[in-house]
Tab-separated table of C-alpha atoms and ligand atoms in Angstrom:
chain	number	residue	atom	x	y	z
A	16	UNK	CA	129.887	79.482	96.949
A	17	UNK	CA	128.742	82.912	97.456
A	18	UNK	CA	129.222	84.914	100.748
A	19	UNK	CA	126.220	85.511	103.257
A	20	UNK	CA	125.296	89.121	103.316
A	21	UNK	CA	125.254	90.381	106.938
A	22	UNK	CA	122.593	92.985	106.803
A	23	UNK	CA	119.142	92.441	105.459
A	24	UNK	CA	117.012	95.571	105.807
A	25	UNK	CA	113.872	93.744	105.963
A	26	UNK	CA	113.066	90.371	106.929
A	27	UNK	CA	111.280	88.132	104.452
A	28	UNK	CA	109.343	85.203	105.831
A	29	UNK	CA	111.274	82.179	104.877
A	30	UNK	CA	112.387	78.558	105.742
A	31	UNK	CA	115.818	77.017	105.226
A	32	UNK	CA	116.126	73.368	105.252
A	33	UNK	CA	119.612	72.466	105.443
A	34	UNK	CA	121.549	69.123	105.086
A	35	UNK	CA	124.918	68.015	104.642
A	36	UNK	CA	127.587	70.193	102.639
A	37	UNK	CA	126.379	71.107	99.268
A	38	UNK	CA	124.774	73.787	96.894
A	39	UNK	CA	122.380	76.332	98.274
A	40	UNK	CA	119.287	76.432	96.106
A	41	UNK	CA	116.696	79.851	96.582
A	42	UNK	CA	113.072	79.124	95.771
A	43	UNK	CA	110.804	82.070	95.826
A	44	UNK	CA	106.909	82.824	95.148
A	45	UNK	CA	104.854	85.965	95.633
A	46	UNK	CA	107.086	88.589	93.835
A	47	UNK	CA	103.786	89.369	92.743
A	48	UNK	CA	100.627	89.301	95.420
A	49	UNK	CA	97.917	87.864	92.884
A	50	UNK	CA	100.064	84.748	91.870
A	51	UNK	CA	98.773	82.186	94.482
A	52	UNK	CA	99.728	78.711	93.225
A	53	UNK	CA	103.292	79.537	93.618
A	54	UNK	CA	102.841	80.340	97.314
A	55	UNK	CA	100.992	77.125	97.946
A	56	UNK	CA	103.522	75.262	96.013
A	57	UNK	CA	106.345	76.651	98.287
A	58	UNK	CA	104.661	75.942	101.340
A	59	UNK	CA	104.111	72.293	100.163
A	60	UNK	CA	107.634	72.039	99.530
A	61	UNK	CA	108.536	73.300	102.914
A	62	UNK	CA	106.660	70.333	104.369
A	63	UNK	CA	107.936	67.907	102.062
A	64	UNK	CA	111.615	68.844	102.385
A	65	UNK	CA	111.602	68.956	106.409
A	66	UNK	CA	112.878	65.454	107.474
A	67	UNK	CA	114.362	64.796	103.879
A	68	UNK	CA	118.221	63.645	103.583
A	69	UNK	CA	119.307	66.753	101.738
A	70	UNK	CA	122.536	67.461	100.259
A	71	UNK	CA	122.921	71.418	100.647
A	72	UNK	CA	120.322	73.641	101.558
A	73	UNK	CA	117.278	75.010	100.218
A	74	UNK	CA	115.745	78.472	101.146
A	75	UNK	CA	111.925	78.883	100.434
A	76	UNK	CA	110.247	82.268	100.268
A	77	UNK	CA	106.540	81.758	100.005
A	78	UNK	CA	105.633	85.420	99.460
A	79	UNK	CA	108.293	88.172	98.637
A	80	UNK	CA	106.044	91.065	98.578
A	81	UNK	CA	103.597	90.762	101.285
A	82	UNK	CA	101.764	94.221	100.951
A	83	UNK	CA	100.770	92.972	97.327
A	84	UNK	CA	99.665	89.345	98.835
A	85	UNK	CA	97.562	91.031	101.280
A	86	UNK	CA	96.000	93.634	98.591
A	87	UNK	CA	95.720	90.632	96.188
A	88	UNK	CA	97.373	92.628	93.483
A	89	UNK	CA	100.547	92.400	91.375
A	90	UNK	CA	101.921	95.497	92.880
A	91	UNK	CA	102.511	96.555	96.706
A	92	UNK	CA	100.821	99.071	98.698
A	93	UNK	CA	103.146	101.876	97.240
A	94	UNK	CA	101.931	100.983	93.634
A	95	UNK	CA	105.370	99.221	92.655
A	96	UNK	CA	105.815	95.820	90.722
A	97	UNK	CA	108.541	94.219	92.507
A	98	UNK	CA	109.757	92.921	89.084
A	99	UNK	CA	110.822	96.313	87.913
A	100	UNK	CA	112.162	97.546	91.168
A	101	UNK	CA	115.183	95.106	92.001
A	102	UNK	CA	117.685	95.511	93.346
A	103	UNK	CA	115.583	98.231	95.552
A	104	UNK	CA	116.802	99.809	98.583
A	105	UNK	CA	116.671	99.031	102.256
A	106	UNK	CA	115.497	102.236	103.337
A	107	UNK	CA	112.798	102.517	100.411
A	108	UNK	CA	108.994	101.962	100.289
A	109	UNK	CA	107.790	98.672	100.999
A	110	UNK	CA	108.343	97.038	97.777
A	111	UNK	CA	111.923	98.426	97.268
A	112	UNK	CA	112.506	96.987	100.769
A	113	UNK	CA	111.083	93.522	99.730
A	114	UNK	CA	113.217	93.754	96.538
A	115	UNK	CA	116.308	94.690	98.385
A	116	UNK	CA	115.826	91.703	100.867
A	117	UNK	CA	115.116	89.329	97.912
A	118	UNK	CA	118.135	90.749	95.958
A	119	UNK	CA	120.257	90.053	99.354
A	120	UNK	CA	119.048	86.407	99.374
A	121	UNK	CA	119.739	85.631	95.512
A	122	UNK	CA	123.280	86.972	96.030
A	123	UNK	CA	123.603	84.010	98.865
A	124	UNK	CA	122.520	81.344	96.432
A	125	UNK	CA	124.224	79.052	94.120
A	126	UNK	CA	120.727	78.415	92.186
A	127	UNK	CA	117.716	80.174	91.988
A	128	UNK	CA	114.120	79.370	91.094
A	129	UNK	CA	111.356	82.162	90.932
A	130	UNK	CA	107.571	80.808	90.546
A	131	UNK	CA	105.116	83.117	88.862
A	132	UNK	CA	101.714	82.734	87.146
A	133	UNK	CA	99.898	85.202	84.731
A	134	UNK	CA	98.203	86.904	87.823
A	135	UNK	CA	94.626	88.031	87.751
A	136	UNK	CA	95.289	90.039	84.140
A	137	UNK	CA	97.118	87.222	82.124
A	138	UNK	CA	96.911	83.450	81.727
A	139	UNK	CA	100.054	81.744	80.612
A	140	UNK	CA	100.984	78.582	79.035
A	141	UNK	CA	103.267	76.458	81.289
A	142	UNK	CA	106.814	77.556	80.622
A	143	UNK	CA	110.210	77.780	82.052
A	144	UNK	CA	112.311	80.790	81.165
A	145	UNK	CA	115.756	82.252	81.733
A	146	UNK	CA	117.850	85.005	80.387
A	147	UNK	CA	120.340	84.310	77.382
A	148	UNK	CA	123.100	85.594	79.737
A	149	UNK	CA	126.613	85.977	78.375
A	150	UNK	CA	128.421	83.784	80.968
A	151	UNK	CA	128.372	80.192	79.050
A	152	UNK	CA	128.632	78.266	82.150
A	153	UNK	CA	125.736	80.178	83.964
A	154	UNK	CA	123.688	79.793	80.582
A	155	UNK	CA	124.280	76.021	80.304
A	156	UNK	CA	123.295	75.597	83.820
A	157	UNK	CA	120.002	77.578	83.268
A	158	UNK	CA	119.212	75.300	80.288
A	159	UNK	CA	119.863	72.225	82.373
A	160	UNK	CA	117.586	73.371	85.176
A	161	UNK	CA	114.968	74.445	82.534
A	162	UNK	CA	114.956	70.940	81.046
A	163	UNK	CA	114.835	69.342	84.555
A	164	UNK	CA	111.944	71.244	85.632
A	165	UNK	CA	109.654	69.604	83.226
A	166	UNK	CA	107.354	71.966	81.845
A	167	UNK	CA	106.211	71.967	78.076
A	168	UNK	CA	107.838	75.137	76.865
A	169	UNK	CA	111.311	76.438	77.494
A	170	UNK	CA	111.937	80.144	76.752
A	171	UNK	CA	115.261	81.908	76.707
A	172	UNK	CA	115.032	85.548	76.401
A	173	UNK	CA	116.794	88.802	76.428
A	174	UNK	CA	119.085	88.808	79.160
A	175	UNK	CA	119.203	92.674	79.453
A	176	UNK	CA	115.762	93.236	81.061
A	177	UNK	CA	116.260	95.380	84.316
A	178	UNK	CA	114.445	95.402	87.732
A	179	UNK	CA	113.506	91.538	87.961
A	180	UNK	CA	114.851	88.897	90.342
A	181	UNK	CA	116.641	87.618	87.433
A	182	UNK	CA	118.576	90.623	86.757
A	183	UNK	CA	120.271	90.396	90.137
A	184	UNK	CA	120.892	86.685	89.601
A	185	UNK	CA	122.541	87.623	86.271
A	186	UNK	CA	124.649	90.367	87.967
A	187	UNK	CA	125.665	88.032	90.751
A	188	UNK	CA	126.206	85.010	88.281
A	189	UNK	CA	123.698	82.903	89.991
A	190	UNK	CA	121.915	80.370	87.450
A	191	UNK	CA	118.347	81.194	87.614
A	192	UNK	CA	115.040	80.121	85.956
A	193	UNK	CA	111.439	81.371	86.399
A	194	UNK	CA	108.398	79.335	85.584
A	195	UNK	CA	104.701	80.667	84.553
A	196	UNK	CA	101.711	78.457	84.960
A	197	UNK	CA	98.252	79.666	84.049
A	198	UNK	CA	96.745	82.670	86.328
A	199	UNK	CA	93.629	84.639	85.399
A	200	UNK	CA	92.558	84.987	89.086
A	201	UNK	CA	91.236	81.514	89.454
A	202	UNK	CA	92.678	78.648	91.654
A	203	UNK	CA	94.604	75.815	89.617
A	204	UNK	CA	95.799	72.982	91.566
A	205	UNK	CA	97.494	71.258	88.681
A	206	UNK	CA	99.932	74.640	88.677
A	207	UNK	CA	100.671	73.717	92.318
A	208	UNK	CA	101.555	70.104	91.767
A	209	UNK	CA	103.698	71.040	88.638
A	210	UNK	CA	105.516	73.485	90.289
A	211	UNK	CA	106.047	71.166	93.233
A	212	UNK	CA	107.309	68.329	91.050
A	213	UNK	CA	109.335	70.856	88.817
A	214	UNK	CA	111.376	72.075	92.143
A	215	UNK	CA	111.906	68.506	93.376
A	216	UNK	CA	113.149	67.755	89.582
A	217	UNK	CA	115.749	70.268	89.730
A	218	UNK	CA	117.017	69.362	93.122
A	219	UNK	CA	117.170	65.742	92.249
A	220	UNK	CA	119.048	66.922	88.864
A	221	UNK	CA	121.522	68.722	91.242
A	222	UNK	CA	121.818	65.764	93.139
A	223	UNK	CA	120.491	67.311	96.207
A	224	UNK	CA	117.938	64.754	97.166
A	225	UNK	CA	117.206	61.106	95.942
A	226	UNK	CA	114.155	61.155	93.688
A	227	UNK	CA	112.959	58.367	91.424
A	228	UNK	CA	112.884	59.895	87.731
A	229	UNK	CA	109.099	61.198	87.370
A	230	UNK	CA	107.326	59.805	84.419
A	231	UNK	CA	108.861	60.624	81.108
A	232	UNK	CA	107.143	63.865	79.563
A	233	UNK	CA	107.090	64.802	75.858
A	234	UNK	CA	110.193	66.759	74.889
A	235	UNK	CA	109.326	70.374	75.554
A	236	UNK	CA	109.191	73.047	72.714
A	237	UNK	CA	112.700	75.132	73.138
A	238	UNK	CA	112.772	78.623	71.940
A	239	UNK	CA	115.626	81.144	72.127
A	240	UNK	CA	115.041	84.647	71.192
A	241	UNK	CA	117.563	87.103	72.279
A	242	UNK	CA	115.998	90.223	70.682
A	243	UNK	CA	115.976	93.018	72.842
A	244	UNK	CA	112.535	93.110	74.804
A	245	UNK	CA	112.139	89.514	74.068
A	246	UNK	CA	110.497	87.850	77.289
A	247	UNK	CA	108.835	91.074	78.462
A	248	UNK	CA	105.197	89.970	78.210
A	249	UNK	CA	103.572	93.236	79.162
A	250	UNK	CA	104.576	94.960	76.011
A	251	UNK	CA	103.228	92.436	73.555
A	252	UNK	CA	100.492	93.147	71.250
A	253	UNK	CA	99.210	96.199	73.030
A	254	UNK	CA	95.648	96.954	73.007
A	255	UNK	CA	94.717	99.655	70.468
A	256	UNK	CA	91.939	100.831	72.603
A	257	UNK	CA	90.074	100.365	76.054
A	258	UNK	CA	87.110	97.891	76.303
A	259	UNK	CA	85.750	94.635	76.759
A	260	UNK	CA	88.246	91.777	75.641
A	261	UNK	CA	86.914	88.519	74.185
A	262	UNK	CA	89.917	86.137	73.380
A	263	UNK	CA	89.430	84.336	69.884
A	264	UNK	CA	92.113	81.961	70.751
A	265	UNK	CA	93.189	79.335	73.264
A	266	UNK	CA	96.543	79.022	75.196
A	267	UNK	CA	98.757	76.649	73.275
A	268	UNK	CA	96.782	77.183	70.042
A	269	UNK	CA	98.767	77.763	66.609
A	270	UNK	CA	98.058	81.111	64.988
A	271	UNK	CA	98.849	82.808	61.647
A	272	UNK	CA	99.967	86.565	61.357
A	273	UNK	CA	96.694	88.647	61.180
A	274	UNK	CA	94.732	86.100	62.681
A	275	UNK	CA	92.840	87.818	65.714
A	276	UNK	CA	93.775	87.079	69.121
A	277	UNK	CA	90.619	88.671	70.336
A	278	UNK	CA	88.300	91.431	69.936
A	279	UNK	CA	87.790	94.757	72.143
A	280	UNK	CA	84.136	95.842	72.061
A	281	UNK	CA	82.828	98.962	73.696
A	282	UNK	CA	80.188	98.526	76.401
A	283	UNK	CA	77.270	98.857	73.903
A	284	UNK	CA	78.588	96.740	71.229
A	285	UNK	CA	78.715	99.553	68.774
A	286	UNK	CA	82.311	98.709	67.946
A	287	UNK	CA	84.470	95.586	67.762
A	288	UNK	CA	88.270	95.827	67.302
A	289	UNK	CA	90.196	92.807	66.581
A	290	UNK	CA	93.808	92.582	67.726
A	291	UNK	CA	95.675	90.804	64.950
A	292	UNK	CA	98.566	88.594	65.823
A	293	UNK	CA	101.666	90.334	64.495
A	294	UNK	CA	103.286	86.985	63.410
A	295	UNK	CA	102.479	83.528	63.432
A	296	UNK	CA	103.102	81.104	66.127
A	297	UNK	CA	102.082	79.454	69.465
A	298	UNK	CA	99.795	81.505	71.820
A	299	UNK	CA	101.900	81.808	75.032
A	300	UNK	CA	99.811	84.523	76.726
A	301	UNK	CA	96.430	85.722	76.695
A	302	UNK	CA	94.608	88.654	78.403
A	303	UNK	CA	92.220	87.097	81.077
A	304	UNK	CA	89.944	89.948	82.398
A	305	UNK	CA	87.226	91.290	80.735
A	306	UNK	CA	88.420	94.948	80.872
A	307	UNK	CA	91.524	95.578	78.901
A	308	UNK	CA	93.177	99.175	79.040
A	309	UNK	CA	94.402	100.791	75.839
A	310	UNK	CA	98.109	99.795	75.728
A	311	UNK	CA	97.655	96.671	77.745
A	312	UNK	CA	99.026	93.581	76.772
A	313	UNK	CA	96.373	91.542	74.904
A	314	UNK	CA	98.653	88.379	74.271
A	315	UNK	CA	102.007	86.916	73.618
A	316	UNK	CA	102.556	84.834	70.660
A	317	UNK	CA	105.807	82.565	70.646
A	318	UNK	CA	107.516	82.507	67.342
A	319	UNK	CA	108.133	78.698	66.931
B	30	ZN	ZN1	104.631	87.333	88.493
């Protein structure tokens, strides 16, 4: 078990629920301030886990980047994306300080789950992801956590992406997964439910709590893609121009290479530029807002 770090520059609002001796699991939401279902799921998990007979302890953080949450946006009041700022710094800007506090917490954990959605800009097919880290024992534990979580897609990707919560976990050899579930600026109670069950499933798989096996789900689609940049959604299918984006495909649908993911129109409809799929596969992410900036992610196609 890792040692507790003594000094944490910024205190994240959190709850630790402790039982008998056992592992320490960290569950976080609100690394991005516009991803609301994970925050509600963590709050619900605090209520569910209070009073349960736990082996080990669970630390739950409903909102990591509080200034981003207050602004209802991905980035903090300093304009920084916390998932590009880790490990942060204790004497830095608001997001740097939150990243530093989060990184310190991750280093105290034995297992880590980070809950996300596509935020206001993207919608994401429900998935659990992890980095294809070099440490085989850590990687196998991540695969096992991802299977236990119980979402339809499991996506192992480039472990060398920096600045993220999972980069800190990788460096500390803490088995870690993240989850994505829809988004697009709406409220989706199915995402809250899926995250509550997913986290409880992982805790049960770690033999930290008694839990009747949830109903069998269909086997997940598992894709492991170690290529550099795999898993970096924001650089996929960059919009060739700015404009009004109308998607042509649904999340989860199959596309062929060259098939348009959507069309970008100018305001008066004089031009309509398709964004073709660069390869065939399953639509994992699609841009959610009307306005798309040039270079912004129009979608992600999972090569299956
Ligand atoms: Zn996020």
